[in-house]
Coordinates of N, CA and C in Angstrom, one line a residue:
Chain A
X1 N 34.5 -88.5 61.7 CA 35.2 -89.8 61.5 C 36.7 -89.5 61.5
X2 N 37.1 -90.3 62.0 CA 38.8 -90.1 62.0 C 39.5 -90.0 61.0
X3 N 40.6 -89.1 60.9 CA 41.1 -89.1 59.6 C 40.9 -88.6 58.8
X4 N 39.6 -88.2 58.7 CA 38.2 -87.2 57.8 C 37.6 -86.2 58.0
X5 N 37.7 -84.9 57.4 CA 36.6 -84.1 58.0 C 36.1 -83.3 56.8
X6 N 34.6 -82.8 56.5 CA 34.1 -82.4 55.8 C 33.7 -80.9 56.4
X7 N 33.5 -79.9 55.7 CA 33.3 -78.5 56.1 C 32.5 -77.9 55.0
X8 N 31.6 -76.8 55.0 CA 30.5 -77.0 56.3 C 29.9 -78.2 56.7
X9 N 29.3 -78.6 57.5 CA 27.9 -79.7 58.1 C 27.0 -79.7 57.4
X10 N 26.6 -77.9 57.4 CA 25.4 -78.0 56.6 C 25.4 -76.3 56.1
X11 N 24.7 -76.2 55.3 CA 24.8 -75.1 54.8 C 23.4 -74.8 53.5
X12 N 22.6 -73.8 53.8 CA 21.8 -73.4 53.2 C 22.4 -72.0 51.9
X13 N 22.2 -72.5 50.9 CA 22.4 -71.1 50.0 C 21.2 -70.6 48.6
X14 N 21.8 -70.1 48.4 CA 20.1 -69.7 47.3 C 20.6 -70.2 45.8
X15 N 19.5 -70.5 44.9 CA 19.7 -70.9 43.6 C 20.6 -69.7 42.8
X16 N 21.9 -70.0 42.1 CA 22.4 -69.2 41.5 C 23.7 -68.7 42.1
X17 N 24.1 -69.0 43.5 CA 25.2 -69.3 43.9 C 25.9 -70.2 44.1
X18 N 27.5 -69.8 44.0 CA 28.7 -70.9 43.7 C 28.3 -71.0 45.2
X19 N 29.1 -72.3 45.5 CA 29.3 -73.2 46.9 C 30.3 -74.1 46.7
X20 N 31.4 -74.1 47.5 CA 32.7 -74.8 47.9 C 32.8 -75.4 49.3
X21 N 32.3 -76.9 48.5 CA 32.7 -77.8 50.0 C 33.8 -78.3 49.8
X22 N 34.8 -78.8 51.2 CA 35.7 -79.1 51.6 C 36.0 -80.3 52.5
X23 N 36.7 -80.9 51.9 CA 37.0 -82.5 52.4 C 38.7 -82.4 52.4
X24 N 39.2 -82.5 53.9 CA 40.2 -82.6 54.4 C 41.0 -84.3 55.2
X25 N 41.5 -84.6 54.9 CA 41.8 -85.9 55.5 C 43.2 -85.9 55.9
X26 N 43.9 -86.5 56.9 CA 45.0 -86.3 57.5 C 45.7 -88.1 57.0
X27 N 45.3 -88.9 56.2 CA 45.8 -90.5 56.3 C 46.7 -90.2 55.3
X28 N 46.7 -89.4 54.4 CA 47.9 -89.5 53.1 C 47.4 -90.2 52.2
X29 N 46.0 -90.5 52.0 CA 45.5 -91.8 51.4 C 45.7 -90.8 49.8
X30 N 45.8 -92.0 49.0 CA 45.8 -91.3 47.5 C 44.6 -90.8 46.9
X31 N 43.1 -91.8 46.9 CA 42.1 -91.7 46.5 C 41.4 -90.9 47.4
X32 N 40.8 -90.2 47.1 CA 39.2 -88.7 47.5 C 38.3 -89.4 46.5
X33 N 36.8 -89.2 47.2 CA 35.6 -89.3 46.4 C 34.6 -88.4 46.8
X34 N 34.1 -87.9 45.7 CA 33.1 -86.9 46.5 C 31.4 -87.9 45.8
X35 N 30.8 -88.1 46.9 CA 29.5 -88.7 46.2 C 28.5 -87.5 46.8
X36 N 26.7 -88.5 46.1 CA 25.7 -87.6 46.7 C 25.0 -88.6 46.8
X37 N 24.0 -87.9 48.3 CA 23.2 -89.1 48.8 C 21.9 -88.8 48.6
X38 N 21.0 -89.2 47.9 CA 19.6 -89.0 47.8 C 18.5 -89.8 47.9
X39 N 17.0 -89.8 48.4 CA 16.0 -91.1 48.5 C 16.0 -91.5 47.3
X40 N 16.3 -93.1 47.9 CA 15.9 -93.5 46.6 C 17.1 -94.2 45.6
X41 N 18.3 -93.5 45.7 CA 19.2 -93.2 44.6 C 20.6 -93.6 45.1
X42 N 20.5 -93.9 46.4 CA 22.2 -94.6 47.4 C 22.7 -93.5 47.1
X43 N 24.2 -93.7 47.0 CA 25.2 -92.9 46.4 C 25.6 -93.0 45.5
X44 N 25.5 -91.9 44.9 CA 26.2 -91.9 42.9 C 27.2 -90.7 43.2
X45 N 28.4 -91.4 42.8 CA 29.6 -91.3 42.5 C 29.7 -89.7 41.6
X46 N 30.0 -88.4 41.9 CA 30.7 -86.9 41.7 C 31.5 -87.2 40.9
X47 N 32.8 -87.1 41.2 CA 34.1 -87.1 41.0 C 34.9 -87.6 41.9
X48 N 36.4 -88.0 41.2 CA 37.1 -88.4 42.0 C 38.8 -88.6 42.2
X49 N 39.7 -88.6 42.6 CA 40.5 -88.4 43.1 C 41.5 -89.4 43.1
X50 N 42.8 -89.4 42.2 CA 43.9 -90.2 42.4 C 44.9 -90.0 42.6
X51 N 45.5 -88.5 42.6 CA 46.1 -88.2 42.8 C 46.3 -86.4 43.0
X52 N 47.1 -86.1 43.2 CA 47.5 -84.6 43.1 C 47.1 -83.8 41.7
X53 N 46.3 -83.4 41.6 CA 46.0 -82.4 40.4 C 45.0 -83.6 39.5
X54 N 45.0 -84.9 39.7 CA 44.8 -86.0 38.6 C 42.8 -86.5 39.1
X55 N 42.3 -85.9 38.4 CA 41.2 -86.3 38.6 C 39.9 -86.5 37.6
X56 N 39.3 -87.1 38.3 CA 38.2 -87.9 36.8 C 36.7 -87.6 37.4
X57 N 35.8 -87.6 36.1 CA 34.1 -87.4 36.2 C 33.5 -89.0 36.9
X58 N 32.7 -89.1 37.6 CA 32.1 -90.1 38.1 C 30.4 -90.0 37.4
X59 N 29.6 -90.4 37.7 CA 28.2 -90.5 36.9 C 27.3 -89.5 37.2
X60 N 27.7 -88.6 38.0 CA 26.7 -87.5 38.2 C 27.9 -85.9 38.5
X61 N 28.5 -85.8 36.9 CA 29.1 -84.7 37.2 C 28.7 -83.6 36.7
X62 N 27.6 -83.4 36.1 CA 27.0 -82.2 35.3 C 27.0 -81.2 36.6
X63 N 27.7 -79.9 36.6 CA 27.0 -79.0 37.1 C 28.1 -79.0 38.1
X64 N 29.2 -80.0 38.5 CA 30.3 -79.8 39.8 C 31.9 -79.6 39.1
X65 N 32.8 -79.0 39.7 CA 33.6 -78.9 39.6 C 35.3 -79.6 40.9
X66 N 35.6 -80.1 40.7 CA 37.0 -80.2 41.8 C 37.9 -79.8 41.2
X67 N 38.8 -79.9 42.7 CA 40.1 -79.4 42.8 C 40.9 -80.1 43.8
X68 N 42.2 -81.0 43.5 CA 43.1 -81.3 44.6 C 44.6 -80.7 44.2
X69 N 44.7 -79.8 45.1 CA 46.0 -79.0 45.0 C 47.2 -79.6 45.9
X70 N 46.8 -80.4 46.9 CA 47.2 -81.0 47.8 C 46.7 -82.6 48.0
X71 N 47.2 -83.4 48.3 CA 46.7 -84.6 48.8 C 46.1 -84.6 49.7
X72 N 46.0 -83.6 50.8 CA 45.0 -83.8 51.9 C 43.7 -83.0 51.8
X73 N 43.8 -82.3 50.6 CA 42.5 -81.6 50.5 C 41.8 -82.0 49.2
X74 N 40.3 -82.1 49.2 CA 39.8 -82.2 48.0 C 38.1 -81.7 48.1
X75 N 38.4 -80.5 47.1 CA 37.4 -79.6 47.4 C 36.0 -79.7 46.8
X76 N 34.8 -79.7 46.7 CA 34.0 -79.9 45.5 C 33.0 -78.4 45.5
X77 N 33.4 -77.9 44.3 CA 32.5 -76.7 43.8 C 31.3 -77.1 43.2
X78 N 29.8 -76.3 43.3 CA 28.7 -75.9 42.9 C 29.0 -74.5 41.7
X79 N 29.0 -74.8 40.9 CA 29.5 -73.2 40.0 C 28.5 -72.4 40.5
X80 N 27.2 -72.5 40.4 CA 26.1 -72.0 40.2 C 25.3 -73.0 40.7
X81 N 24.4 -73.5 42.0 CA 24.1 -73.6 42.9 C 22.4 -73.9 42.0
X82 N 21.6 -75.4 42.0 CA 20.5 -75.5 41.5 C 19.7 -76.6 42.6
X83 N 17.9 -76.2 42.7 CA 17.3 -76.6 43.8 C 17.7 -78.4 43.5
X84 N 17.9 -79.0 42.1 CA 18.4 -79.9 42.4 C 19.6 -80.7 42.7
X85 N 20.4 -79.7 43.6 CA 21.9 -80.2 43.9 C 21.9 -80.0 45.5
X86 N 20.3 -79.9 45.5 CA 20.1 -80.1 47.2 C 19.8 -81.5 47.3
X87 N 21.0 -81.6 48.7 CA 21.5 -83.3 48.8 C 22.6 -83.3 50.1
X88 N 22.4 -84.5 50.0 CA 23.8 -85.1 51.3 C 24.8 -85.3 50.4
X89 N 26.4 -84.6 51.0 CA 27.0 -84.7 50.2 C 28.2 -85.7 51.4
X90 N 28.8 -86.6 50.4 CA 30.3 -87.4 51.6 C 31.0 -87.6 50.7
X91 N 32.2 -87.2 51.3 CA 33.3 -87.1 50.7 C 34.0 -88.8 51.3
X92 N 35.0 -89.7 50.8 CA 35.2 -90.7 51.0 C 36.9 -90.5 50.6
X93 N 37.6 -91.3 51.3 CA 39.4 -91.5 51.5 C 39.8 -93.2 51.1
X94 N 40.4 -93.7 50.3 CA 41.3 -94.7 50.2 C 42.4 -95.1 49.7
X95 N 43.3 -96.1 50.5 CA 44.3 -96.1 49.3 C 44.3 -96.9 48.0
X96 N 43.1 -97.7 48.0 CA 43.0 -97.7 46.6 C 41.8 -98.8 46.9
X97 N 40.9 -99.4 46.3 CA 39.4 -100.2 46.2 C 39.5 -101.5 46.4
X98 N 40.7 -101.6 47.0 CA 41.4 -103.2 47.0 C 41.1 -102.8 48.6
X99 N 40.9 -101.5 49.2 CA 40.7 -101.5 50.7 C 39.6 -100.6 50.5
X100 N 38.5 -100.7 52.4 CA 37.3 -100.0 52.5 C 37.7 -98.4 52.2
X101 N 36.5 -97.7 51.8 CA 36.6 -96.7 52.3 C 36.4 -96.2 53.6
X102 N 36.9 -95.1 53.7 CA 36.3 -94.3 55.0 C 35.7 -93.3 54.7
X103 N 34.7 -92.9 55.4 CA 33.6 -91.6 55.0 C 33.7 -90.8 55.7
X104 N 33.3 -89.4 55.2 CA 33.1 -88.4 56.3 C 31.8 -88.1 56.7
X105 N 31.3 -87.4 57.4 CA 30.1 -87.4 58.4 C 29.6 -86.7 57.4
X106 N 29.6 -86.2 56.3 CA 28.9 -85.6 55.5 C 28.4 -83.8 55.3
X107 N 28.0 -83.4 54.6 CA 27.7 -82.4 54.2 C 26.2 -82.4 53.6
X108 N 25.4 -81.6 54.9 CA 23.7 -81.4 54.3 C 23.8 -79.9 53.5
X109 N 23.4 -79.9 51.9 CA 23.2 -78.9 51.7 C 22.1 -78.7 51.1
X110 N 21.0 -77.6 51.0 CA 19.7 -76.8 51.0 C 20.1 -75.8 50.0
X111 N 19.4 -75.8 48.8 CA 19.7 -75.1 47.6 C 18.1 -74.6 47.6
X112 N 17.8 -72.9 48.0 CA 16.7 -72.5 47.9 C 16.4 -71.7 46.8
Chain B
X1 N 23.9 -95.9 35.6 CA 22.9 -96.3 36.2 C 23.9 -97.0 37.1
X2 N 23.5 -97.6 38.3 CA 24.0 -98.3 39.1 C 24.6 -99.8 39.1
X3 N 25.8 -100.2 39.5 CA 26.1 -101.5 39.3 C 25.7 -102.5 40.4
X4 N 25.3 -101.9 41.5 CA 24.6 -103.0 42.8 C 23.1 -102.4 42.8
X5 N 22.5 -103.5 42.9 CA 20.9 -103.2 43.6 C 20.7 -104.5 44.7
X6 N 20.0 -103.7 46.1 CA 19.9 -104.3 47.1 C 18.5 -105.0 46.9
X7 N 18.3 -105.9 47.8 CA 17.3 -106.4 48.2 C 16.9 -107.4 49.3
X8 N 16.0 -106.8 50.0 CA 15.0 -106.3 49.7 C 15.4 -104.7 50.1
X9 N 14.5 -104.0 49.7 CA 14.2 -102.7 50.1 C 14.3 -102.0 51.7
X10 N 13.6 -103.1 52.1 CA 13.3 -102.9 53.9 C 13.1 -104.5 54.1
X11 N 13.6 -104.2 56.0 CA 13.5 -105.3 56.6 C 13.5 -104.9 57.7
X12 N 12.6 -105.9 58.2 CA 11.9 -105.6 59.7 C 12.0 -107.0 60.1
X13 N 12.7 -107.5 61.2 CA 13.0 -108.4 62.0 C 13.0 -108.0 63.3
X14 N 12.7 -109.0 64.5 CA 13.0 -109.2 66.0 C 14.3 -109.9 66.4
X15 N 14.5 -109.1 67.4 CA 15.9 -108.8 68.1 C 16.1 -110.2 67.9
X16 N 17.6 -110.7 68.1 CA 18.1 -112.1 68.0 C 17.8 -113.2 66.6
X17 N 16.6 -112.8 65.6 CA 17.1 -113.0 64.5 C 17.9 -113.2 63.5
X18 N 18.3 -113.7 62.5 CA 19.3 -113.6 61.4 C 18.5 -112.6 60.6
X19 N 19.5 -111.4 59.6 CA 19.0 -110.8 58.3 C 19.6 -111.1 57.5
X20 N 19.2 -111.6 56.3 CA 19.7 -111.3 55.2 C 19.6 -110.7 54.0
X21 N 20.6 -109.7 53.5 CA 20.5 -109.0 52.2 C 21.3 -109.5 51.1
X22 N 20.4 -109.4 50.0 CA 21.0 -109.4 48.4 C 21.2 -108.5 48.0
X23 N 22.1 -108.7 47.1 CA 23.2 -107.4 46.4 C 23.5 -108.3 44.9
X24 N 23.1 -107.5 43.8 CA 23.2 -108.1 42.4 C 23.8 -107.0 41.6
X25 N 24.9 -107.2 41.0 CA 25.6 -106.3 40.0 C 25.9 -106.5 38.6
X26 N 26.1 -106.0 38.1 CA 26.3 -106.3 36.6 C 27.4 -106.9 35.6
X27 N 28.1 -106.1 36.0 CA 29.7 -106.3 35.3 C 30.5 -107.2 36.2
X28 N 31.3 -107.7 35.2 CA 32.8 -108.2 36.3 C 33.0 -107.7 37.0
X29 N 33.8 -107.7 38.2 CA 34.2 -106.9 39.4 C 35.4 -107.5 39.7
X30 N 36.2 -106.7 40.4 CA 37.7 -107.1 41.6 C 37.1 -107.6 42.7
X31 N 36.3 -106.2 43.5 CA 35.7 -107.2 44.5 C 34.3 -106.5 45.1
X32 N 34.0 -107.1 46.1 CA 32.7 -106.2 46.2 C 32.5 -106.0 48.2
X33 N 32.2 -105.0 48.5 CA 32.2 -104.6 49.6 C 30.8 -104.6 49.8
X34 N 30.9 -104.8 51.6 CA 29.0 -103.6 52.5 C 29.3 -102.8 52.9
X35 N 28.8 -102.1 53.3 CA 28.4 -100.5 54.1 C 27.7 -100.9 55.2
X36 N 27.9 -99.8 56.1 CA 26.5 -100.1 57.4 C 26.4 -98.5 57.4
X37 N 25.1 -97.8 57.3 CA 24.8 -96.5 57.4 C 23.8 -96.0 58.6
X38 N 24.4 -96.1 59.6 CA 23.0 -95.3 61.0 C 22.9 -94.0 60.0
X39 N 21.6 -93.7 60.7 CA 20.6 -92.5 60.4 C 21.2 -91.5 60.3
X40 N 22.0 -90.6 59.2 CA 22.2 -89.1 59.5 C 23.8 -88.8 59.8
X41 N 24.1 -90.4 59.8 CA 25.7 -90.4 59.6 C 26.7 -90.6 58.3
X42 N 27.8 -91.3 58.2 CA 28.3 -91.5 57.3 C 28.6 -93.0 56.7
X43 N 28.5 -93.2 56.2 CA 28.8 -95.1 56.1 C 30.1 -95.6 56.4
X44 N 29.8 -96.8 57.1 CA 31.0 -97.4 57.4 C 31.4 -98.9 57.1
X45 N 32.8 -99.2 57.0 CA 32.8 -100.5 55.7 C 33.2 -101.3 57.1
X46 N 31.9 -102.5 56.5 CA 31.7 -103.7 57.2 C 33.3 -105.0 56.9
X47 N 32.9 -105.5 55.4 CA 33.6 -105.8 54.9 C 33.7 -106.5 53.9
X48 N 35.4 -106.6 52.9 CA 35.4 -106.6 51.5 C 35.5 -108.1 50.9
X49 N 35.2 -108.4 50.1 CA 35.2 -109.8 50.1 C 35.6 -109.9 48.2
X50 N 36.8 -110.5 48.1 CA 37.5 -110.7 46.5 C 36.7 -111.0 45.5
X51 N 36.5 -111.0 44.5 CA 36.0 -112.0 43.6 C 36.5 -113.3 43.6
X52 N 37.7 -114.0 43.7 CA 38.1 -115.1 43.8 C 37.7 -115.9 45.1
X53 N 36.9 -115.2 45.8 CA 36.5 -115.7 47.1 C 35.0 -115.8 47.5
X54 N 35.0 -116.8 47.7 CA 33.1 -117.4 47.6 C 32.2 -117.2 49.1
X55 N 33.0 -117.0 50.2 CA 33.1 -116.8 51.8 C 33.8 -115.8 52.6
X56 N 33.2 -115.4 53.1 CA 34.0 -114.5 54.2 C 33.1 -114.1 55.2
X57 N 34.0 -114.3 57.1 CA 33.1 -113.9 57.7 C 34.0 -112.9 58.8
X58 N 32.7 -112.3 59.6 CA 33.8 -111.1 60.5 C 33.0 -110.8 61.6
X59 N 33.3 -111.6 62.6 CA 32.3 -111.2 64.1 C 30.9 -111.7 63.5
X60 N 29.6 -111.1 63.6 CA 28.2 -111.8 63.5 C 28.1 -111.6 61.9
X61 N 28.9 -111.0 61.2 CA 28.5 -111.2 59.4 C 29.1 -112.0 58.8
X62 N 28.1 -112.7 57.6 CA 28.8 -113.8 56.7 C 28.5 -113.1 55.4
X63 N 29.5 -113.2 54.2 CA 29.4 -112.6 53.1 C 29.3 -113.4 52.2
X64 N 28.5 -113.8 51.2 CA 29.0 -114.7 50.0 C 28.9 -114.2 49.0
X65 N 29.2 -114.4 48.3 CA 29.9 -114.1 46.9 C 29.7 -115.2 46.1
X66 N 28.9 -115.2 44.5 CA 28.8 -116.0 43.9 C 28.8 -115.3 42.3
X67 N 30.5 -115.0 41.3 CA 30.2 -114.4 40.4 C 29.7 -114.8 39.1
X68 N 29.1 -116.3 39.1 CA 28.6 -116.5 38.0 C 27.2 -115.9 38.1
X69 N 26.5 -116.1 39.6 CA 25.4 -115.1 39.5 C 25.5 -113.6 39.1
X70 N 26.0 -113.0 39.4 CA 27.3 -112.0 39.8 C 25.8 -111.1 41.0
X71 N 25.9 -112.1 42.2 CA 25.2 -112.0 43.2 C 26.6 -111.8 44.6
X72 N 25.8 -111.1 45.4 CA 26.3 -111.3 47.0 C 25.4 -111.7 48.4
X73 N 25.5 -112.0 49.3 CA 24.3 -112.3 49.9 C 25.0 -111.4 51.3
X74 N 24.8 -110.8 52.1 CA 25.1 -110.1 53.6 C 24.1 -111.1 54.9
X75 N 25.1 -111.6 55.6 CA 23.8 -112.6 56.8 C 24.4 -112.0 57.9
X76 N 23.7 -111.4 58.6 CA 23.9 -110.9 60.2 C 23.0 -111.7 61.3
X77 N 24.0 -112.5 62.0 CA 23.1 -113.6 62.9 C 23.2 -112.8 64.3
X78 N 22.3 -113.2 64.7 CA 22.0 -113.0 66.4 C 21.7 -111.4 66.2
X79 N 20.6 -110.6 65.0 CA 20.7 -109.7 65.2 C 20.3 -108.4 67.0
X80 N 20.8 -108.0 66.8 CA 20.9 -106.4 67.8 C 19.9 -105.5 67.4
X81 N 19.1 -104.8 68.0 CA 18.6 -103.7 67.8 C 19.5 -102.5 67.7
X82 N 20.7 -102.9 67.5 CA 21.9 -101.5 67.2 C 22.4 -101.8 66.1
X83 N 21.9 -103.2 65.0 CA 22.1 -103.2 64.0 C 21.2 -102.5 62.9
X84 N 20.2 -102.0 63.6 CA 19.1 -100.9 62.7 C 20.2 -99.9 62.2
X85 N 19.8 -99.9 60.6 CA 20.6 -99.3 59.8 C 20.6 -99.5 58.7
X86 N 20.8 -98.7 57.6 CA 20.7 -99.3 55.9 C 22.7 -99.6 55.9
X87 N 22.2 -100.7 54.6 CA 23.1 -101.5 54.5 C 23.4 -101.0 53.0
X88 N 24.4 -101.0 52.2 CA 24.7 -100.9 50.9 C 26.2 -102.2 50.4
X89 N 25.7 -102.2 49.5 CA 26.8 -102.8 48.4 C 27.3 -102.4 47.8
X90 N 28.7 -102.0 47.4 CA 29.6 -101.1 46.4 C 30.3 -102.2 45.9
X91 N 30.3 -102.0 44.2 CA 31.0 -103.1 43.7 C 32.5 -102.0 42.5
X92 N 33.9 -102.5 42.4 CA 34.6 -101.6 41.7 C 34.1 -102.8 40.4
X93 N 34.0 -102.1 39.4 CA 34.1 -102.1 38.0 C 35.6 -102.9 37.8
X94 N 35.7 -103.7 37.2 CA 37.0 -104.8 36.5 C 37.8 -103.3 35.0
X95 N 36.6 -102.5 34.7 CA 37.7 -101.2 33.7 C 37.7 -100.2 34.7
X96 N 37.7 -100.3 35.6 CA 37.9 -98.9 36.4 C 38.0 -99.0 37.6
X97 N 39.2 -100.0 38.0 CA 39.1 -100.6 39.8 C 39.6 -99.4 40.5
X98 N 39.2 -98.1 40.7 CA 40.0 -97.5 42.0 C 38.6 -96.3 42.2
X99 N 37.5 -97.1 41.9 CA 36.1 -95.9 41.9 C 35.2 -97.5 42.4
X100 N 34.2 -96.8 43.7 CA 33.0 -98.1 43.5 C 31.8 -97.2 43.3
X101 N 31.1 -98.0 42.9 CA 29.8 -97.5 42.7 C 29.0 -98.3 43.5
X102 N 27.8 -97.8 44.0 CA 27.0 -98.3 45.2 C 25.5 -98.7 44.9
X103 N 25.3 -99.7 45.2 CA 23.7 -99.6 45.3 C 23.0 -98.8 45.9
X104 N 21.5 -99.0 45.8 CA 20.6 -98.5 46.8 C 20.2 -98.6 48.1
X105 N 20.4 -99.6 48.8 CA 20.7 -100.1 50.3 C 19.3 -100.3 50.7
X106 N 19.3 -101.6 51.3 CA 18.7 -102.0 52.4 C 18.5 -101.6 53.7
X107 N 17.5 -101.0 53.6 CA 17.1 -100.7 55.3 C 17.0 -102.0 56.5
X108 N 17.3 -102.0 57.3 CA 17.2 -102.9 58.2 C 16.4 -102.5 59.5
X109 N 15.0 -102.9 60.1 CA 15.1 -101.9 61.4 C 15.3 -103.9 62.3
X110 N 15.3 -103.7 63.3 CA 15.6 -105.0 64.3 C 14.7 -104.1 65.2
X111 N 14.0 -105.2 66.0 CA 12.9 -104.4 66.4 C 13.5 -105.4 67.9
X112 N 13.4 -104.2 69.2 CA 14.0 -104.8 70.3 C 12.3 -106.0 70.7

């Protein structure tokens, strides 16, 4: 998606490992969102992003950690990696909820 | 728990049809957006429609909005078989306008 890119695509790791995905955006937008996508369950809201260093718990934050050190980056850590944090993960950019988001193509990850 | 729930779950229509989806939330809201999600991609924002605004349309979608119900309705006329795709609702919260939270989405297939 333009504007957006998520790293890795996809990525398989074993229970009990940290994992750092990465959500890069080039718009200068203020807001980052990192959600998870599951059957059944749409997307419930990680954490999220309003600024440089300034960030908040969304409804499913047990178990994740962020980091925005930059405006264009917003990272989301797995501390410790559990079979159920296997999921689709998208990271999302706006300047604020008064406008759409834009999404990124996502992140498959496999927690074995 | 979630502030939109779609409905119906699934929808199966013939090409050139009208669909329509329901979207019901809870709380007050700023405003409430759709999503259009092809298979295995990322969602993309259809479009946002105010709370002070009871209508809105954009190419083949009509949106309504009614917040005493605190309902929305999505109508895609003349559907396409390239409109196969789940659909979601994201509504921002009136204490916390710069996060949406999403429903569960509507599947749509359009059957050529």
């Amino acid at each position: 998606d333009a504007g957006i890119t998520q790293s890795p695509r996809h990525k398989v790791t074993e229970t009990g490992t940290p994992v750092t995905l990465r959500c890069h955006q080039t718009e200068n937008h203020r807001y980052m969102y990192w959600y998870r996508q599951d059957p059944g369950h749409g997307l419930r809201l990680i954490h999220y992003s309003y600024g440089v260093k300034d960030t908040d718990k969304g409804e499913v934050s047990d178990g994740y950690s962020v980091s925005r050190s930059k405006t264009e980056d917003f990272l989301l850590t797995l501390e410790s990696a559990t079979s159920s944090q296997t999921s689709v993960y998208f990271c999302a950019i706006s300047e604020s909820s008064s406008y759409g988001y834009t999404f990124g193509s996502g992140t498959r990850l496999t927690v074995v | 728990s979630q502030q939109g729930e779609e409905d119906p779950q699934a929808l199966s229509i013939q090409e050139g049809e009208n669909a329509t989806m329901n979207c019901s939330y809870k709380t007050s809201i700023n405003n409430l957006q759709w999503y259009r999600q092809n298979s295995g991609r990322g969602l993309v924002h259809l479009i946002l429609i105010r709370s002070n605004e009871r209508e809105k349309h954009s190419g083949r979608l009509r949106v309504t909005l009614d917040t005493s119900k605190k309902s929305s309705s999505l109508l895609i006329t003349a559907s396409r078989a390239a409109d196969t795709a789940s659909y979601f609702c994201a509504t921002d919260a009136r204490d916390s306008s710069y996060k949406l939270i999403f429903g569960s989405g509507t599947r749509l297939l359009v059957r050529p």
